[in-house]
XYZ file of C-alpha atoms in Angstrom:
576
model
C -3.133 12.139 -2.836
C -3.838 10.841 0.634
C -3.288 7.230 1.611
C -5.079 7.708 4.913
C -7.921 9.895 6.096
C -7.881 9.474 9.859
C -7.287 11.957 12.632
C -4.214 11.760 14.803
C -4.855 10.977 18.445
C -3.015 11.993 21.563
C -1.524 8.858 23.067
C -0.635 8.298 26.705
C 2.996 7.723 27.522
C 4.034 5.826 30.582
C 6.324 7.858 32.804
C 9.887 6.784 33.375
C 9.188 6.292 37.094
C 6.246 3.994 36.423
C 8.197 1.989 33.880
C 11.081 1.727 36.260
C 8.787 0.550 39.051
C 7.249 -2.024 36.778
C 10.678 -3.312 35.827
C 11.700 -3.585 39.457
C 8.554 -5.484 40.426
C 8.733 -7.718 37.358
C 12.389 -8.455 37.949
C 11.839 -9.227 41.627
C 8.928 -11.498 40.796
C 10.952 -13.262 38.140
C 13.877 -13.814 40.545
C 11.619 -15.054 43.338
C 9.808 -17.560 41.183
C 12.889 -18.603 39.264
C 14.359 -19.807 42.517
C 11.588 -22.425 42.676
C 12.149 -23.753 39.193
C 14.070 -26.914 38.521
C 15.462 -27.890 35.155
C 12.688 -29.007 32.792
C 12.439 -32.773 32.548
C 12.549 -34.741 29.303
C 8.805 -35.344 29.561
C 8.050 -31.621 29.608
C 6.326 -30.202 26.540
C 5.501 -26.798 25.133
C 1.829 -26.427 25.988
C 1.299 -23.298 23.834
C -0.474 -23.789 20.524
C 0.643 -22.107 17.304
C 3.610 -20.841 19.294
C 5.436 -19.547 16.205
C 2.361 -18.045 14.495
C 2.877 -20.322 11.509
C -0.914 -20.672 11.344
C -1.583 -16.950 11.493
C -3.422 -15.923 14.670
C -5.033 -19.318 15.251
C -5.432 -19.929 19.040
C -4.557 -16.271 19.744
C -6.816 -13.297 20.438
C -5.489 -9.759 19.976
C -7.252 -6.687 21.375
C -8.795 -4.238 18.935
C -7.562 -6.097 15.875
C -4.050 -5.015 16.799
C -2.264 -8.242 15.852
C -1.232 -9.825 12.571
C 1.010 -12.658 11.439
C 3.862 -11.306 9.326
C 6.628 -12.884 7.269
C 9.312 -10.441 8.382
C 10.998 -10.175 10.771
C 10.828 -13.765 12.033
C 13.100 -15.584 14.459
C 12.337 -19.062 13.114
C 9.915 -20.581 10.657
C 8.084 -18.310 8.275
C 5.869 -16.163 10.512
C 5.859 -14.058 13.660
C 3.384 -11.848 15.520
C 3.272 -8.116 14.886
C 1.056 -6.184 17.300
C 0.593 -2.416 17.118
C -0.577 -0.300 20.097
C -3.021 2.476 19.207
C -4.803 5.038 21.360
C -5.771 3.381 24.648
C -5.088 -0.130 23.332
C -1.765 -1.724 24.291
C -2.018 -4.476 21.627
C -2.537 -7.390 24.010
C -2.482 -10.849 22.412
C -3.398 -13.818 24.590
C -4.004 -17.561 24.573
C -5.648 -19.933 27.051
C -3.182 -22.733 27.797
C -4.023 -26.051 29.495
C -1.794 -26.845 32.480
C -1.569 -29.291 35.376
C -2.263 -28.243 38.984
C 0.629 -27.867 41.410
C 3.151 -27.736 38.556
C 5.941 -25.403 37.534
C 6.253 -24.018 33.996
C 8.953 -22.035 32.224
C 7.488 -19.151 30.177
C 9.494 -17.499 27.396
C 9.188 -15.607 24.148
C 11.493 -13.927 21.683
C 10.585 -10.279 21.037
C 11.731 -7.363 18.900
C 10.610 -3.800 18.184
C 8.881 -1.531 20.720
C 8.077 -2.097 24.396
C 7.159 -5.780 24.821
C 5.638 -7.545 27.836
C 5.272 -11.273 28.480
C 3.124 -12.591 31.279
C 0.642 -15.119 32.601
C -2.570 -14.708 34.602
C -4.948 -17.093 36.336
C -2.206 -19.265 37.778
C -3.986 -19.748 41.096
C -0.786 -18.601 42.833
C 1.410 -15.667 41.819
C 0.875 -14.237 38.346
C 4.144 -13.118 36.790
C 5.342 -10.942 33.924
C 8.523 -9.546 32.451
C 9.264 -6.896 29.827
C 11.822 -5.070 27.736
C 11.774 -1.432 26.569
C 12.461 -2.507 23.002
C 15.183 -3.998 20.845
C 16.285 -3.799 17.220
C 17.102 -7.528 17.262
C 15.449 -10.603 18.723
C 15.641 -10.659 22.536
C 14.445 -13.474 24.784
C 12.042 -12.732 27.634
C 11.894 -15.463 30.283
C 10.097 -16.074 33.569
C 8.271 -18.969 35.233
C 5.203 -19.725 37.315
C 3.685 -22.400 39.540
C 0.035 -23.376 39.253
C -2.381 -23.705 42.148
C -4.033 -26.870 43.423
C -7.126 -26.398 41.237
C -5.610 -24.660 38.204
C -6.102 -26.439 34.890
C -5.627 -23.501 32.492
C -3.869 -20.143 32.478
C -3.856 -17.145 30.143
C -0.510 -16.379 28.530
C -0.205 -12.923 26.975
C 2.046 -10.419 25.308
C 1.406 -6.704 24.970
C 3.129 -3.453 24.092
C 2.661 -0.015 25.563
C 0.536 3.026 24.763
C 1.964 5.339 22.138
C 4.973 3.106 21.513
C 6.033 1.313 18.347
C 4.732 -2.070 17.248
C 6.341 -5.105 18.811
C 7.082 -8.517 17.325
C 6.926 -11.866 19.130
C 7.889 -15.381 18.057
C 8.535 -18.856 19.483
C 6.454 -18.550 22.648
C 6.932 -21.466 25.068
C 5.008 -22.663 28.129
C 7.280 -25.571 28.981
C 6.310 -28.040 31.667
C 4.069 -31.054 32.306
C 1.512 -31.817 29.591
C -1.687 -30.045 30.609
C -3.859 -32.321 28.516
C -3.517 -30.799 25.080
C -0.256 -32.488 24.277
C 2.597 -30.851 22.428
C 1.509 -29.368 19.129
C 2.903 -31.370 16.214
C 5.253 -29.447 14.001
C 4.512 -28.774 10.349
C 5.364 -31.336 7.704
C 7.011 -30.592 4.393
C 4.254 -29.719 1.912
C 3.518 -31.506 -1.332
C 4.749 -30.224 -4.684
C 2.465 -27.640 -6.319
C 0.310 -28.716 -9.237
C -1.313 -26.814 -12.072
C 1.618 -24.560 -12.967
C 0.673 -22.461 -16.003
C 2.114 -19.454 -17.820
C -0.012 -16.358 -18.356
C 0.760 -12.969 -19.865
C 4.231 -12.438 -21.305
C 6.195 -9.349 -22.287
C 9.635 -8.942 -23.803
C 11.134 -9.222 -20.317
C 8.665 -11.124 -18.116
C 6.442 -14.187 -17.762
C 3.451 -14.357 -15.401
C 2.949 -17.722 -13.667
C 0.199 -19.222 -11.519
C -0.367 -22.557 -9.762
C -2.694 -24.372 -7.371
C -2.490 -23.775 -3.622
C -0.796 -26.444 -1.505
C -2.180 -27.390 1.920
C 0.186 -26.408 4.725
C 2.378 -24.206 2.539
C 3.278 -20.738 3.766
C 5.237 -19.695 0.689
C 6.493 -20.747 -2.716
C 9.805 -20.620 -4.604
C 9.814 -20.069 -8.356
C 12.644 -21.483 -10.453
C 13.797 -20.416 -13.906
C 15.923 -22.998 -15.713
C 16.597 -24.697 -12.378
C 17.745 -21.540 -10.553
C 15.543 -19.754 -8.004
C 14.182 -16.587 -9.619
C 11.692 -15.245 -7.072
C 9.395 -16.150 -4.166
C 5.715 -15.654 -3.468
C 3.327 -15.951 -0.538
C 0.403 -16.485 -2.926
C -0.280 -18.698 -5.908
C 1.096 -16.434 -8.617
C 4.306 -14.613 -9.460
C 5.891 -12.756 -12.349
C 9.463 -13.565 -13.316
C 11.168 -10.455 -14.694
C 14.557 -9.556 -16.135
C 14.207 -11.975 -19.068
C 15.430 -11.698 -22.661
C 13.008 -11.031 -25.502
C 11.879 -13.927 -27.719
C 13.540 -16.547 -25.503
C 12.162 -19.853 -24.178
C 12.563 -20.608 -20.467
C 11.752 -23.577 -18.213
C 9.828 -22.785 -15.035
C 8.969 -24.835 -11.940
C 7.736 -24.030 -8.449
C 8.074 -25.550 -4.973
C 6.093 -25.096 -1.743
C 7.693 -24.151 1.586
C 6.875 -23.941 5.285
C 8.760 -24.136 8.572
C 9.506 -27.840 7.992
C 11.246 -27.273 4.685
C 10.770 -27.188 0.919
C 8.818 -29.577 -1.274
C 10.147 -31.157 -4.425
C 9.728 -28.995 -7.505
C 6.614 -29.169 -9.646
C 6.669 -30.475 -13.162
C 8.449 -27.914 -15.342
C 6.691 -25.925 -18.046
C 8.095 -23.909 -20.930
C 7.205 -20.322 -21.796
C 8.633 -17.866 -24.333
C 8.920 -14.111 -23.860
C 7.445 -11.739 -26.426
C 9.422 -10.520 -29.405
C 11.046 -7.095 -29.262
C 8.697 -4.342 -30.376
C 5.538 -6.036 -29.067
C 5.247 -3.854 -25.971
C 2.122 -1.976 -24.946
C 2.027 0.295 -27.995
C -0.492 3.123 -28.356
C -3.533 2.742 -26.149
C -7.088 3.918 -26.655
C -7.389 7.593 -27.557
C -8.207 9.796 -24.569
C -11.652 11.367 -25.171
C -11.927 15.085 -25.869
C -13.540 15.460 -22.446
C -12.324 12.895 -19.935
C -12.730 11.816 -16.319
C -9.658 10.620 -14.406
C -9.878 8.494 -11.265
C -7.178 7.233 -8.948
C -7.428 3.531 -8.036
C -5.930 2.607 -4.663
C -3.420 -0.241 -4.443
C -3.893 -0.294 -0.665
C -6.677 -0.417 1.903
C -7.161 2.757 3.956
C -10.811 2.242 4.858
C -12.245 3.018 1.439
C -13.987 0.292 -0.549
C -11.487 -2.275 -1.842
C -11.762 -2.633 -5.622
C -10.499 -4.666 -8.508
C -9.808 -2.635 -11.634
C -12.911 -4.133 -13.206
C -14.973 -2.629 -10.359
C -14.120 0.892 -11.569
C -17.192 2.317 -13.356
C -17.202 3.060 -17.073
C -17.543 6.780 -16.243
C -13.759 6.857 -15.738
C -11.726 7.302 -18.934
C -8.264 7.362 -17.336
C -7.508 5.094 -14.352
C -4.363 6.045 -12.443
C -3.035 3.062 -10.464
C -1.757 4.436 -7.162
C 1.093 4.143 -6.564
C 4.447 2.968 -7.908
C 7.102 2.326 -5.259
C 10.547 3.886 -5.048
C 13.574 1.595 -5.084
C 17.005 2.238 -3.495
C 18.203 3.499 -6.909
C 17.427 7.248 -7.183
C 14.651 7.900 -9.689
C 13.858 4.235 -10.238
C 10.368 2.940 -9.504
C 8.697 -0.464 -9.356
C 5.193 -1.731 -8.680
C 4.047 -4.211 -6.049
C 0.400 -5.236 -6.032
C -0.920 -5.292 -2.442
C -2.572 -8.695 -2.796
C -3.147 -9.069 0.956
C -4.637 -5.600 1.388
C -6.833 -6.085 -1.683
C -8.489 -9.250 -0.380
C -6.449 -11.697 -2.437
C -6.504 -9.811 -5.774
C -3.779 -11.628 -7.685
C -1.148 -10.241 -10.002
C -2.543 -12.345 -12.841
C -6.069 -10.971 -12.289
C -4.734 -7.410 -12.131
C -2.893 -7.793 -15.445
C -5.941 -9.331 -17.098
C -8.130 -6.512 -15.765
C -5.830 -3.898 -17.301
C -6.434 -5.501 -20.692
C -10.173 -5.654 -20.028
C -10.320 -1.940 -19.261
C -8.251 -1.105 -22.332
C -10.572 -3.225 -24.484
C -13.389 -1.022 -23.142
C -11.573 2.064 -24.439
C -10.020 3.116 -21.120
C -6.419 4.129 -20.420
C -4.718 2.602 -17.360
C -1.622 4.479 -16.202
C 0.807 4.165 -13.294
C 0.885 7.026 -10.773
C 4.179 8.119 -9.224
C 4.242 9.737 -5.799
C 1.194 10.477 -3.660
C 1.095 11.815 -0.118
C 3.931 9.519 1.022
C 5.841 9.161 -2.260
C 9.583 9.892 -2.103
C 10.731 9.487 -5.716
C 13.561 11.936 -6.456
C 14.523 12.936 -9.997
C 17.176 15.607 -9.597
C 20.096 14.660 -11.853
C 20.744 12.985 -15.199
C 21.222 9.507 -13.745
C 17.959 9.587 -11.792
C 16.101 10.984 -14.831
C 17.294 8.056 -16.927
C 16.476 5.582 -14.148
C 12.979 7.040 -13.930
C 12.343 6.822 -17.678
C 13.747 3.299 -17.977
C 11.837 1.931 -14.983
C 8.493 3.510 -15.938
C 8.866 2.177 -19.481
C 9.711 -1.271 -18.075
C 6.462 -1.179 -16.080
C 4.572 -0.145 -19.208
C 6.020 -3.111 -21.067
C 5.518 -5.486 -18.150
C 1.950 -4.581 -17.142
C 0.710 -2.839 -20.262
C 0.221 0.586 -18.636
C -0.596 3.305 -21.170
C 1.404 6.018 -19.473
C 2.353 7.770 -16.266
C 0.870 10.202 -13.759
C 3.143 12.601 -11.885
C 1.796 13.153 -8.359
C 4.988 14.072 -6.513
C 3.899 16.056 -3.461
C 7.319 16.224 -1.812
C 9.222 18.243 -4.365
C 9.855 18.214 -8.122
C 12.791 19.417 -10.206
C 11.502 20.788 -13.515
C 14.810 20.416 -15.350
C 15.297 16.728 -14.673
C 11.655 15.656 -14.649
C 11.393 17.214 -18.098
C 14.393 15.156 -19.214
C 12.891 12.014 -17.702
C 9.535 12.447 -19.408
C 11.190 13.312 -22.726
C 13.214 10.099 -22.523
C 10.086 8.133 -21.671
C 8.214 9.679 -24.598
C 11.027 8.715 -26.956
C 10.724 5.108 -25.815
C 6.930 4.844 -25.670
C 5.981 6.837 -28.751
C 3.036 9.047 -29.561
C 0.465 6.967 -27.663
C 1.972 7.868 -24.265
C -0.496 9.313 -21.748
C 1.094 11.828 -19.339
C -0.996 13.319 -16.547
C -0.061 15.459 -13.559
C -1.771 16.114 -10.222
C -0.032 19.072 -8.579
C -1.256 20.691 -5.383
C -2.832 24.145 -5.702
C 0.284 25.897 -4.383
C 2.317 24.278 -7.199
C 0.265 25.980 -9.927
C -0.040 29.523 -8.553
C 2.751 30.804 -10.807
C 4.445 29.771 -14.050
C 7.756 30.075 -12.166
C 6.887 27.073 -9.995
C 8.637 23.791 -10.746
C 5.410 21.904 -11.469
C 4.073 24.630 -13.763
C 7.423 24.844 -15.559
C 7.427 21.072 -16.071
C 3.919 21.173 -17.529
C 4.885 23.927 -19.956
C 8.165 22.179 -20.839
C 6.319 19.044 -21.947
C 3.245 20.748 -23.380
C 3.607 18.862 -26.684
C 3.357 15.448 -24.944
C 1.186 16.400 -21.935
C -2.312 14.941 -21.728
C -3.824 16.772 -18.755
C -2.994 18.550 -15.498
C -5.602 17.659 -12.865
C -4.675 20.071 -10.088
C -5.851 19.112 -6.582
C -8.397 21.764 -5.553
C -8.417 20.554 -1.935
C -6.333 20.485 1.261
C -5.534 24.063 0.235
C -7.246 26.675 2.393
C -7.385 29.966 0.462
C -5.493 30.771 -2.741
C -5.173 33.535 -5.312
C -7.256 33.392 -8.461
C -6.160 34.674 -11.857
C -7.775 38.042 -11.036
C -5.508 38.527 -8.010
C -8.338 38.021 -5.519
C -8.269 35.455 -2.714
C -10.748 32.575 -2.925
C -11.512 29.897 -0.340
C -11.715 26.225 -1.227
C -15.128 24.605 -1.312
C -16.684 27.096 -3.746
C -17.329 27.370 -7.473
C -15.140 30.486 -7.529
C -12.190 28.568 -6.074
C -12.425 26.016 -8.893
C -12.870 28.467 -11.726
C -10.556 31.287 -10.641
C -7.663 28.878 -9.994
C -8.249 26.944 -13.220
C -8.037 30.305 -14.962
C -4.383 30.630 -13.865
C -3.459 27.518 -15.831
C -5.675 28.398 -18.778
C -4.149 31.851 -19.086
C -0.646 30.726 -18.060
C 0.129 28.778 -21.205
C -1.602 25.394 -20.978
C -4.085 24.436 -23.665
C -7.649 24.113 -22.285
C -7.558 20.426 -23.283
C -4.709 20.035 -20.775
C -6.638 21.377 -17.773
C -8.866 19.313 -15.476
C -10.496 19.928 -12.094
C -9.338 17.552 -9.352
C -11.543 17.049 -6.268
C -12.194 14.413 -3.564
C -14.937 11.885 -4.298
C -16.326 12.139 -0.762
C -15.825 14.019 2.495
C -13.583 11.156 3.653
C -11.343 11.351 0.603
C -9.356 14.358 1.822
C -8.738 16.443 4.893
C -10.629 19.443 3.471
C -11.959 20.920 0.255
C -14.707 18.486 -0.638
C -17.373 19.964 -2.927
C -20.618 18.391 -4.070
C -20.610 16.893 -7.589
C -23.145 19.553 -8.604
C -20.567 22.246 -7.803
C -17.982 20.487 -9.979
C -20.495 20.456 -12.821
C -21.251 24.147 -12.271
C -17.539 24.991 -12.488
C -17.207 22.960 -15.701
C -20.157 24.847 -17.202
C -18.736 28.195 -16.109
C -15.386 27.504 -17.771
C -16.711 25.891 -20.956
C -19.977 27.794 -21.519
C -19.915 30.857 -19.231
C -22.947 29.661 -17.251
C -23.472 28.662 -13.598
C -20.569 30.872 -12.451
C -20.232 32.352 -8.995
C -18.885 35.842 -8.358
C -15.903 35.104 -10.619
C -16.646 34.839 -14.307
C -13.759 34.267 -16.737
C -13.286 36.805 -19.526
C -13.778 34.063 -22.111
C -14.885 30.449 -22.275
C -12.764 27.334 -22.813
C -14.982 24.790 -24.624
C -12.175 22.229 -25.003
C -11.475 21.989 -21.260
C -10.457 18.370 -20.653
C -12.712 17.494 -17.699
C -12.399 16.387 -14.078
C -10.478 14.092 -11.764
C -11.219 12.564 -8.392
C -9.414 10.961 -5.490
C -10.367 8.184 -5.561
C -12.453 5.565 -7.352
C -12.430 3.690 -4.023
C -13.838 6.630 -2.038
C -16.347 7.118 -4.858
C -17.433 3.489 -4.386
C -17.667 4.006 -0.616
C -20.117 6.849 -1.260
C -22.227 4.778 -3.661
C -20.528 6.223 -6.787
C -22.385 9.510 -6.257
C -19.470 11.466 -7.741
C -18.940 9.512 -10.955
C -22.679 9.069 -11.589
C -23.105 12.850 -11.549
C -19.820 14.149 -12.995
C -19.165 11.431 -15.598
C -22.250 12.057 -17.762
C -21.840 15.826 -17.357
C -18.260 15.741 -18.630
C -19.357 13.726 -21.657
C -22.029 16.366 -22.393
C -19.586 19.297 -22.495
C -19.226 21.162 -25.798
């Protein structure tokens, strides 16, 4: 599955000779002006506002939306600037700074990452700049300037360079006489958080939430007086707990000035052993699967409750790999999802399940790098997926590993998971077309190995070009024949028809190629289940119990006005 759907662009690179010339000029300018600078007096102030980006991008303007305040890496405080060049934009971030005429100012910034420039314009005398070709650690850029007789403000800026990596900047200073704005007061230690409450619990976790604190940039969560985790929002889940055990929790607020006193403590008890997710709603005879994006790539941002009722299985995309081979975890992208909190997400899973839907965790995707290729990684996979099922209440797992799969050890992993989760486990797979061309392929072998616990294989009939059908003929994607003739390989290769689904993009933007209209999906379903609406390929028999269809993604479906689910959902439910 694709996390992004944009085209790559050719980016200009600055030649070595030009960069060298720039360095020489910048260095000469810096040396010339530095000779005029005297040591800053005690009365000098830093005239830059929000110099450490503790207030996000307040007072700063970044070209093309290239800048963002980030929590890592930072040189001091809790935030720094990250600016990313793209195309013909060099990620310039600037601020208008009040200054006094006929005065000398020291200009500096700490930078890290790709090419980084620091400069000032509008001085009324000689504008100056300095730069570095990049650094893996914080490096200080310094220069100075003198204002003209009528200069009362200057523009201070940073920027990167075309086609180069993002740069980071922090602690920018324009030190000299007060230009009229005065030195910006530093942050004060925030107040203690109020409203701490406990939410959903499992055998190993407790979800917590609290009220926001003015001026706070982060929070620390304590379990029995010891710090357990941190959060940049107003919720967190403490994990690694013992079943049926009472714990005391408190939370403090933090910013660059320090940490508040702890909130009033509350008590919460974990669930008893054996009260995990249990069997979920039964998957319908004919079902629609949709992938829900835990990231923002230009498609409509959704909460789980925004997913239409036409979807029977919702695959949360994606789990994240950890440094331990085979192990996965899940991190809700609260910032990318417009503030969707962990507590809301957990509650929405329960809401969907109460509506008869299964919510599962998807492993892999276009960029997924989860490796299960030995016994230890198979066990780590099974244990970590089951822990997520217990923690969040997921009903099962989707295997969408597009960078390689080992049938032997993935089979072991899924068998171990099934032994833990029981008969209610939902297991889906989303192989690429090339992975299901032959029963000797690792994906196909895995599907056949776990046939007794497999729910459905929703092969991706896109980003494929041309492929062989079950009749040995070549078919091009984007046609009814491509869908039916390739599904036939799985249907005749050993999978039960109830374990075969047709996977397609929800819109032209959902994949690089292979989009088909919803009407064509419905025609392919009719061809396979009833022998009608076929193209030139017509299967030798019908498969009335065919499971249904899948799409990437519910978000791209929403972007297109839910045209896909409104057409395909009712049609799937009407199949024999």
